[in-house]
Coordinates of C-alpha atoms in Angstrom, one line a residue:
M20 CA 16.5 -24.0 -70.4
A21 CA 18.9 -22.8 -73.2
S22 CA 18.1 -22.3 -77.0
A23 CA 20.2 -21.1 -79.9
N24 CA 19.4 -17.8 -81.7
A25 CA 20.3 -16.8 -85.3
G26 CA 23.9 -16.0 -84.4
G27 CA 24.4 -19.3 -82.7
T28 CA 24.6 -17.8 -79.2
P29 CA 22.7 -19.8 -76.7
K30 CA 19.7 -18.0 -75.1
V31 CA 18.7 -18.7 -71.6
V32 CA 14.9 -19.1 -71.0
P33 CA 13.9 -18.6 -67.4
P34 CA 11.8 -21.4 -66.0
A35 CA 8.1 -20.8 -65.6
T36 CA 7.3 -19.4 -62.1
T37 CA 5.0 -21.4 -59.9
P38 CA 2.8 -19.8 -57.2
R39 CA 4.3 -20.2 -53.7
K40 CA 2.4 -22.4 -51.4
S41 CA 2.1 -22.1 -47.6
V42 CA 3.8 -24.6 -45.4
T43 CA 0.5 -26.3 -44.8
G44 CA -0.5 -26.2 -48.5
T45 CA -3.4 -23.9 -47.7
R46 CA -4.7 -21.8 -50.6
K47 CA -5.0 -18.0 -50.2
A48 CA -8.7 -18.1 -50.7
V49 CA -9.2 -20.7 -48.1
A50 CA -7.0 -18.8 -45.6
V51 CA -8.8 -15.6 -46.2
L52 CA -12.2 -17.4 -45.7
F53 CA -11.1 -18.7 -42.3
L54 CA -9.6 -15.3 -41.3
L55 CA -12.7 -13.4 -42.3
P56 CA -14.7 -13.9 -39.1
A57 CA -11.8 -12.9 -37.0
L58 CA -11.2 -9.8 -39.2
V59 CA -14.9 -8.9 -38.9
L60 CA -14.8 -9.2 -35.1
L61 CA -11.6 -7.3 -34.9
G62 CA -13.1 -4.5 -36.9
A63 CA -16.3 -4.5 -35.0
L64 CA -14.9 -4.8 -31.5
V65 CA -11.6 -2.9 -31.9
L66 CA -11.2 -0.7 -35.0
Y67 CA -14.8 0.7 -34.9
P68 CA -14.7 1.6 -31.2
I69 CA -11.3 3.3 -31.7
G70 CA -12.5 5.3 -34.7
Y71 CA -15.8 6.3 -33.0
S72 CA -14.1 7.3 -29.8
L73 CA -11.8 9.5 -31.8
F74 CA -14.7 11.0 -33.6
R75 CA -16.8 11.5 -30.4
S76 CA -13.8 13.1 -28.6
F77 CA -14.4 16.3 -30.7
F78 CA -17.9 16.8 -29.4
D79 CA -19.2 17.9 -26.1
E80 CA -21.9 16.2 -24.0
S81 CA -24.6 17.9 -25.9
G82 CA -23.3 16.7 -29.3
D83 CA -21.9 20.1 -30.3
F84 CA -18.5 20.2 -32.1
T85 CA -15.8 21.6 -29.8
A86 CA -12.7 20.7 -31.8
F87 CA -10.0 20.1 -29.2
G88 CA -12.0 21.5 -26.2
N89 CA -12.2 18.1 -24.6
Y90 CA -8.5 17.5 -24.9
K91 CA -7.9 20.9 -23.3
T92 CA -10.1 19.8 -20.4
L93 CA -7.7 16.8 -19.9
F94 CA -5.0 19.2 -18.8
T95 CA -7.0 21.8 -17.0
D96 CA -9.5 19.8 -14.9
D97 CA -8.0 19.0 -11.4
S98 CA -9.5 15.5 -11.2
I99 CA -8.1 14.5 -14.5
L100 CA -4.7 16.0 -13.7
T101 CA -4.7 14.0 -10.5
A102 CA -5.5 10.9 -12.5
I103 CA -2.7 11.5 -14.9
K104 CA -0.2 12.1 -12.1
N105 CA -1.3 8.9 -10.3
N106 CA -1.1 6.9 -13.6
A107 CA 2.5 8.1 -14.0
I108 CA 3.2 6.9 -10.4
W109 CA 1.6 3.6 -11.2
V110 CA 3.5 3.1 -14.5
V111 CA 6.9 3.9 -12.8
V112 CA 6.5 2.1 -9.5
A113 CA 4.2 -0.9 -9.8
P114 CA 5.8 -2.7 -12.8
T115 CA 9.4 -2.0 -11.5
V116 CA 8.7 -3.2 -8.0
A117 CA 6.7 -6.2 -9.2
T118 CA 9.4 -7.3 -11.6
A119 CA 12.1 -6.8 -8.9
L120 CA 10.1 -8.9 -6.4
G121 CA 9.5 -11.5 -9.0
L122 CA 13.3 -11.7 -9.8
I123 CA 14.2 -12.0 -6.1
F124 CA 11.6 -14.7 -5.5
A125 CA 12.6 -16.6 -8.6
V126 CA 16.3 -16.6 -7.7
L127 CA 15.7 -17.4 -4.0
T128 CA 13.2 -20.2 -4.5
E129 CA 15.8 -22.1 -6.5
R130 CA 17.9 -22.3 -3.4
V131 CA 15.3 -23.5 -0.9
R132 CA 14.0 -27.0 -0.4
W133 CA 10.3 -26.2 -0.6
G134 CA 10.7 -23.8 -3.6
T135 CA 7.8 -25.2 -5.5
A136 CA 5.4 -24.8 -2.6
F137 CA 6.6 -21.3 -2.0
K138 CA 6.0 -20.4 -5.7
L139 CA 2.5 -21.8 -5.4
V140 CA 1.7 -19.6 -2.4
I141 CA 3.1 -16.5 -4.1
F142 CA 1.3 -17.2 -7.4
M143 CA -2.0 -18.1 -5.7
P144 CA -3.3 -14.5 -5.5
M145 CA -3.5 -14.5 -9.3
A146 CA -6.4 -16.9 -9.0
I147 CA -8.4 -14.2 -7.1
S148 CA -10.3 -11.6 -9.1
M149 CA -9.3 -7.9 -8.8
L150 CA -12.7 -7.2 -7.2
A151 CA -12.2 -9.8 -4.5
A152 CA -8.7 -8.6 -3.9
G153 CA -9.9 -5.1 -3.5
I154 CA -12.5 -6.2 -0.9
I155 CA -9.8 -8.1 1.0
F156 CA -7.4 -5.2 1.1
R157 CA -10.2 -2.8 2.1
L158 CA -10.4 -4.9 5.2
V159 CA -6.6 -5.2 5.6
Y160 CA -6.2 -1.5 5.6
E161 CA -9.1 -0.9 8.0
S162 CA -8.1 1.9 10.5
D163 CA -9.4 0.0 13.5
P164 CA -6.5 -2.2 14.7
D165 CA -9.0 -4.8 16.0
R166 CA -10.2 -5.3 12.4
G167 CA -7.4 -4.2 10.0
V168 CA -4.4 -6.6 9.8
A169 CA -2.0 -3.9 8.6
N170 CA -2.8 -1.6 11.6
A171 CA -2.8 -4.6 14.0
V172 CA 0.8 -5.4 13.0
A173 CA 1.8 -1.7 13.1
V174 CA 0.3 -1.3 16.6
S175 CA 1.9 -4.5 17.9
V176 CA 5.4 -3.4 16.6
H177 CA 4.9 0.2 18.0
D178 CA 3.8 -1.0 21.4
T179 CA 6.7 -3.4 21.7
F180 CA 9.1 -0.4 21.8
A181 CA 6.8 2.3 23.1
E182 CA 3.9 1.1 25.2
S183 CA 0.8 3.3 25.1
S184 CA -0.7 4.7 28.3
A185 CA -3.8 3.2 29.9
F186 CA -4.9 6.7 31.0
P187 CA -4.9 9.0 27.9
Q188 CA -8.0 11.0 29.0
A189 CA -7.1 11.3 32.7
H190 CA -6.9 14.8 34.3
P191 CA -7.0 16.3 37.8
A192 CA -10.3 16.2 39.6
M193 CA -12.1 19.3 41.0
N194 CA -10.2 21.0 43.9
S195 CA -7.2 18.7 43.2
P196 CA -3.7 19.6 44.6
L197 CA -2.4 19.1 41.0
K198 CA -1.8 21.7 38.3
A199 CA -0.9 21.4 34.6
A200 CA 2.8 21.3 33.7
D201 CA 4.7 21.5 30.5
G202 CA 4.2 18.9 27.8
G203 CA 0.9 17.5 29.2
A204 CA 2.2 16.5 32.7
F205 CA 0.6 17.3 36.0
I206 CA 2.5 18.4 39.1
T207 CA 1.5 19.2 42.7
K208 CA 1.0 22.8 43.6
E209 CA 3.0 22.5 46.9
P210 CA 6.0 20.4 48.0
V211 CA 5.1 17.2 49.9
R212 CA 6.5 15.9 53.2
A213 CA 7.4 12.5 54.5
G214 CA 4.9 11.2 57.0
E215 CA 2.1 13.2 55.5
P216 CA 0.1 11.1 53.0
V217 CA -0.8 12.8 49.7
A218 CA -4.1 12.4 47.9
L219 CA -3.8 12.8 44.1
P220 CA -7.3 12.3 42.7
L221 CA -7.8 12.1 38.9
T222 CA -10.8 11.6 36.7
G223 CA -11.7 11.2 33.0
V224 CA -11.1 7.5 32.4
P225 CA -14.3 5.5 31.8
P226 CA -14.6 2.6 34.3
N227 CA -14.6 0.0 31.5
E228 CA -11.3 1.3 30.3
M229 CA -9.4 1.0 33.6
P230 CA -6.6 -1.5 33.7
D231 CA -7.6 -5.1 34.4
E232 CA -5.3 -5.2 37.4
A233 CA -6.9 -2.1 39.0
K234 CA -8.4 -2.8 42.5
A235 CA -10.6 -0.8 44.8
A236 CA -8.8 2.4 45.9
K237 CA -7.4 2.7 49.4
P238 CA -6.1 5.8 51.3
A239 CA -2.3 5.8 51.9
Q240 CA -0.9 5.1 55.3
A241 CA 1.5 7.6 56.9
D242 CA 5.2 6.6 57.0
P243 CA 7.7 9.0 58.7
D244 CA 10.6 7.7 56.5
R245 CA 8.8 7.8 53.2
V246 CA 6.5 10.0 51.1
T247 CA 3.3 8.1 50.7
G248 CA 0.1 8.8 48.8
A249 CA -2.7 7.5 46.7
T250 CA -4.0 8.2 43.2
W251 CA -7.4 7.0 42.0
Q252 CA -10.4 7.6 39.8
D253 CA -12.3 10.1 41.9
F254 CA -15.7 9.5 40.4
T255 CA -18.6 7.4 41.6
R256 CA -21.7 6.8 39.6
G257 CA -25.0 7.6 41.2
K258 CA -26.7 10.4 43.0
G259 CA -24.2 11.2 45.8
R260 CA -21.1 10.5 43.6
G261 CA -19.1 9.7 46.8
E262 CA -16.9 12.0 48.8
P263 CA -14.7 14.2 46.7
N264 CA -10.9 14.0 47.1
A265 CA -11.2 10.8 49.2
P266 CA -11.2 7.2 47.9
D267 CA -14.6 5.4 48.0
T268 CA -15.1 1.7 47.9
S269 CA -16.5 1.8 44.4
E270 CA -13.6 3.8 43.0
F271 CA -10.5 2.2 41.5
G272 CA -6.8 3.0 41.9
Y273 CA -4.7 4.1 38.9
A274 CA -2.7 0.9 38.8
G275 CA 0.8 1.3 37.3
I276 CA 0.7 5.0 36.8
R277 CA 4.1 6.6 37.2
I278 CA 4.9 9.3 39.9
E279 CA 8.1 11.3 40.0
A280 CA 9.5 13.5 42.7
V281 CA 11.0 16.7 41.3
K282 CA 13.4 19.1 43.0
G283 CA 14.9 22.0 41.2
G284 CA 13.7 20.6 37.8
E285 CA 15.4 17.3 38.4
V286 CA 13.8 13.9 39.2
V287 CA 15.2 12.6 42.5
A288 CA 12.9 9.6 42.9
S289 CA 10.1 7.8 41.0
T290 CA 7.8 4.9 41.5
E291 CA 4.6 3.3 40.1
A292 CA 1.2 3.0 41.9
A293 CA 0.0 -0.3 43.2
A294 CA -3.2 -1.9 42.0
D295 CA -5.2 0.0 44.7
G296 CA -3.5 3.3 43.7
T297 CA -1.2 3.6 46.7
F298 CA 2.5 4.5 46.2
A299 CA 5.5 5.2 48.3
L300 CA 8.7 7.2 47.6
P301 CA 12.0 7.2 49.5
K302 CA 12.9 10.0 51.9
E303 CA 14.8 11.8 49.1
A304 CA 11.3 12.9 47.9
D305 CA 10.8 14.9 51.1
G306 CA 10.3 18.5 50.1
A307 CA 9.8 17.7 46.4
Q308 CA 6.9 18.2 44.1
L309 CA 5.2 15.1 42.8
R310 CA 4.7 14.9 39.1
F311 CA 2.7 12.7 36.8
P312 CA 4.9 12.6 33.6
A313 CA 3.2 13.2 30.3
S314 CA 3.9 9.6 29.3
N315 CA 1.1 8.5 31.6
F316 CA -1.4 10.3 29.4
R317 CA 0.0 9.5 25.9
E318 CA -2.8 8.8 23.4
P319 CA -2.8 5.2 22.3
Y320 CA -1.2 4.5 19.0
N321 CA -3.9 3.4 16.5
G322 CA -1.7 2.7 13.5
V323 CA -1.3 4.3 10.1
D324 CA -4.1 5.9 8.1
W325 CA -3.5 3.7 5.1
L326 CA -6.7 4.8 3.4
G327 CA -6.0 8.5 4.0
P328 CA -5.3 10.9 1.2
S329 CA -1.5 10.8 1.5
L330 CA -1.1 7.0 1.5
I331 CA -4.0 5.8 -0.5
T332 CA -2.1 5.4 -3.8
P333 CA 0.9 3.5 -2.3
A334 CA -1.7 1.3 -0.4
V335 CA -3.5 0.4 -3.6
I336 CA -0.2 -0.3 -5.3
G337 CA 0.7 -2.6 -2.4
S338 CA -2.4 -4.7 -3.1
Y339 CA -1.5 -4.8 -6.8
L340 CA 2.0 -6.1 -6.0
W341 CA 0.5 -8.8 -3.8
M342 CA -1.4 -10.1 -6.8
W343 CA 1.1 -9.6 -9.7
A344 CA 4.5 -10.4 -8.0
G345 CA 3.6 -14.1 -8.4
F346 CA 3.0 -13.6 -12.2
A347 CA 6.4 -11.9 -12.5
M348 CA 8.1 -14.7 -10.5
V349 CA 6.7 -17.5 -12.6
L350 CA 7.8 -16.0 -15.9
I351 CA 11.2 -15.1 -14.6
A352 CA 11.6 -18.5 -13.0
A353 CA 10.9 -20.1 -16.4
G354 CA 13.6 -17.9 -18.0
L355 CA 16.0 -18.7 -15.2
A356 CA 15.5 -22.5 -15.8
S357 CA 16.9 -22.0 -19.3
V358 CA 20.0 -20.1 -18.2
P359 CA 23.1 -22.3 -18.9
R360 CA 24.4 -23.4 -15.5
E361 CA 28.0 -23.8 -16.9
L362 CA 28.1 -20.0 -17.3
L363 CA 27.2 -19.5 -13.6
E364 CA 29.7 -22.1 -12.5
A365 CA 32.4 -20.5 -14.8
A366 CA 31.8 -17.1 -13.1
R367 CA 32.2 -18.7 -9.7
V368 CA 35.4 -20.5 -10.7
D369 CA 36.8 -17.2 -11.9
G370 CA 36.3 -15.8 -8.3
A371 CA 33.0 -14.0 -8.6
N372 CA 30.9 -13.9 -5.4
E373 CA 27.1 -14.6 -5.5
W374 CA 26.2 -11.0 -5.8
Q375 CA 28.5 -10.5 -8.8
V376 CA 27.2 -13.7 -10.4
F377 CA 23.7 -12.4 -10.0
R378 CA 24.4 -8.9 -11.2
R379 CA 26.9 -9.6 -14.0
V380 CA 25.6 -12.9 -15.3
T381 CA 22.1 -13.9 -14.2
V382 CA 20.4 -10.5 -14.7
P383 CA 21.9 -9.8 -18.2
L384 CA 20.9 -13.3 -19.4
L385 CA 17.4 -12.7 -18.1
A386 CA 17.1 -9.3 -19.7
P387 CA 14.7 -10.5 -22.5
V388 CA 12.4 -12.1 -19.9
L389 CA 12.6 -9.1 -17.6
A390 CA 11.6 -6.9 -20.5
V391 CA 8.6 -9.0 -21.3
V392 CA 7.4 -8.9 -17.7
L393 CA 8.0 -5.2 -17.4
V394 CA 6.2 -4.3 -20.6
T395 CA 3.3 -6.6 -19.8
L396 CA 2.8 -5.0 -16.4
M397 CA 3.2 -1.5 -17.8
I398 CA 0.3 -2.1 -20.2
N399 CA -1.7 -3.7 -17.3
V400 CA -1.3 -0.8 -14.9
L401 CA -2.2 1.8 -17.6
K402 CA -5.8 0.4 -17.5
I403 CA -5.9 -0.4 -13.7
F404 CA -9.5 0.1 -12.5
D405 CA -10.9 -2.5 -10.1
L406 CA -8.6 -2.0 -7.2
V407 CA -8.8 1.8 -7.4
F408 CA -12.6 1.5 -7.6
V409 CA -13.0 -0.8 -4.6
I410 CA -10.3 0.0 -2.0
P411 CA -10.3 3.8 -1.4
P412 CA -13.1 5.1 0.8
G413 CA -15.2 8.1 -0.4
S414 CA -13.0 10.6 1.3
S415 CA -9.9 9.4 -0.6
K416 CA -11.5 8.5 -4.0
D417 CA -10.3 11.7 -5.7
D418 CA -6.7 11.3 -4.3
A419 CA -6.5 7.7 -5.7
N420 CA -8.0 8.6 -9.1
V421 CA -6.5 7.1 -12.3
L422 CA -7.4 7.5 -15.9
A423 CA -9.5 4.4 -16.3
L424 CA -11.6 5.3 -13.2
Q425 CA -11.9 8.9 -14.4
L426 CA -13.1 7.6 -17.8
Y427 CA -15.8 5.6 -16.0
N428 CA -16.8 8.6 -13.8
S429 CA -16.9 11.0 -16.8
A430 CA -19.0 8.6 -19.0
F431 CA -21.4 7.2 -16.4
G432 CA -21.3 9.7 -13.6
D433 CA -21.0 13.1 -15.4
R434 CA -22.6 11.8 -18.6
D435 CA -19.9 13.6 -20.6
T436 CA -19.0 11.1 -23.3
G437 CA -16.9 13.7 -25.1
V438 CA -14.4 14.0 -22.2
A439 CA -14.6 10.2 -21.6
S440 CA -13.7 9.6 -25.3
A441 CA -10.8 12.0 -25.0
I442 CA -9.5 10.1 -22.0
A443 CA -9.9 6.9 -23.9
M444 CA -7.8 8.3 -26.7
L445 CA -5.2 9.5 -24.3
L446 CA -4.9 6.0 -22.8
F447 CA -4.7 4.6 -26.3
L448 CA -1.8 7.0 -27.1
L449 CA 0.0 6.1 -23.9
V450 CA -0.2 2.3 -24.8
I451 CA 1.1 2.8 -28.3
P452 CA 4.8 3.5 -27.4
V453 CA 4.9 0.5 -25.1
M454 CA 3.4 -1.7 -27.8
L455 CA 5.9 -0.5 -30.4
F456 CA 8.7 -1.3 -28.0
N457 CA 7.3 -4.8 -27.4
I458 CA 7.0 -5.4 -31.2
R459 CA 10.5 -4.2 -31.9
R460 CA 11.8 -6.4 -29.1
M461 CA 9.9 -9.5 -30.5
R462 CA 11.4 -8.8 -33.9
R463 CA 14.9 -8.7 -32.6
E464 CA 14.3 -11.9 -30.7
A465 CA 13.0 -13.5 -34.0
R466 CA 16.1 -12.5 -35.9
R467 CA 18.4 -14.2 -33.4

């Protein structure tokens, strides 16, 4: 509004300012009234525990002031150092691999007919609690191949290419014509002759572990044109125990065991024993020594020690990936659905192959979504507890230790609330940079 002063010059009067209203027309007092319960809960459940944990971290378990003594313990105690190292492995490996798997699944499921069903199957583990998943994978990683799925698969694959022996504990019987050779093999003390049957008794294999095809042992028949012999389990239960170095009716032949004829260190002939333990070698074996190669006595392959000290952390991370790869896939698939298809088609028209389209177009366009998934999983793994608490056996607990589990052990096991509070503050400090990065990213997105 303008008005004239004494000199006739018009004077501009600013309009009266009116208080700004919210979009919904809500008054400040009403807004504060509705926010007050949430603020009280936030202070009681978040701010107060943080402040008290910081205060308590300067006192020992007896309540005496120690200044930074508890923080010094964090970097001198072996268990806590192991937990910090494992947390670093978790933060680097688990979110990266889960995000990569989610990206691969999201891209590939767009190209298959039953993509929705596949996404449902991959996402389904998210419906299972961490505790239940830990129990499942404790059984999956069981060392016994008859119980643990992981070792059952490992043994099946191994035995496909290198079959285990049926006689890992076999060894020469008393007064046997065999002697030990290099590498776990057994060889006859003297050369053998055609037409003179050879008896090669062994022992050490329990009767219930003999091959199913094994039959009652029989002595070999003489053949002037071949070297013949018999090999069997030279042990009979009972008082008399049968006749030594001679097959008895209750003794079984070593069905399928391999015999080699060796001359001058070279194998000139070889064969396998029949179901009754008898075998025959061609005349080339005349004058050779008979050898049971070490492969006959190879210990059976029982799989991988998944829950052992060296593999326990990767094994637990594997169970985490099983659960959270589906979460990453769903978020990335949602971002992928918003990618302009004309950009992908333009890249293909310009001569880019599918790998180039994926690397140069799809991934850059999905960068904001990938960042969300990665940051979310990083925060999640910093406080991982359930899987590490359930899966490792007692012998590997210390090797799988993480900060959240160490906090629990210090607070409720050692009753040292000072160290536990210091661990809690360390976890809080580790989360802050990730949260700041997330806030900055969201502000950049809001400005676009």
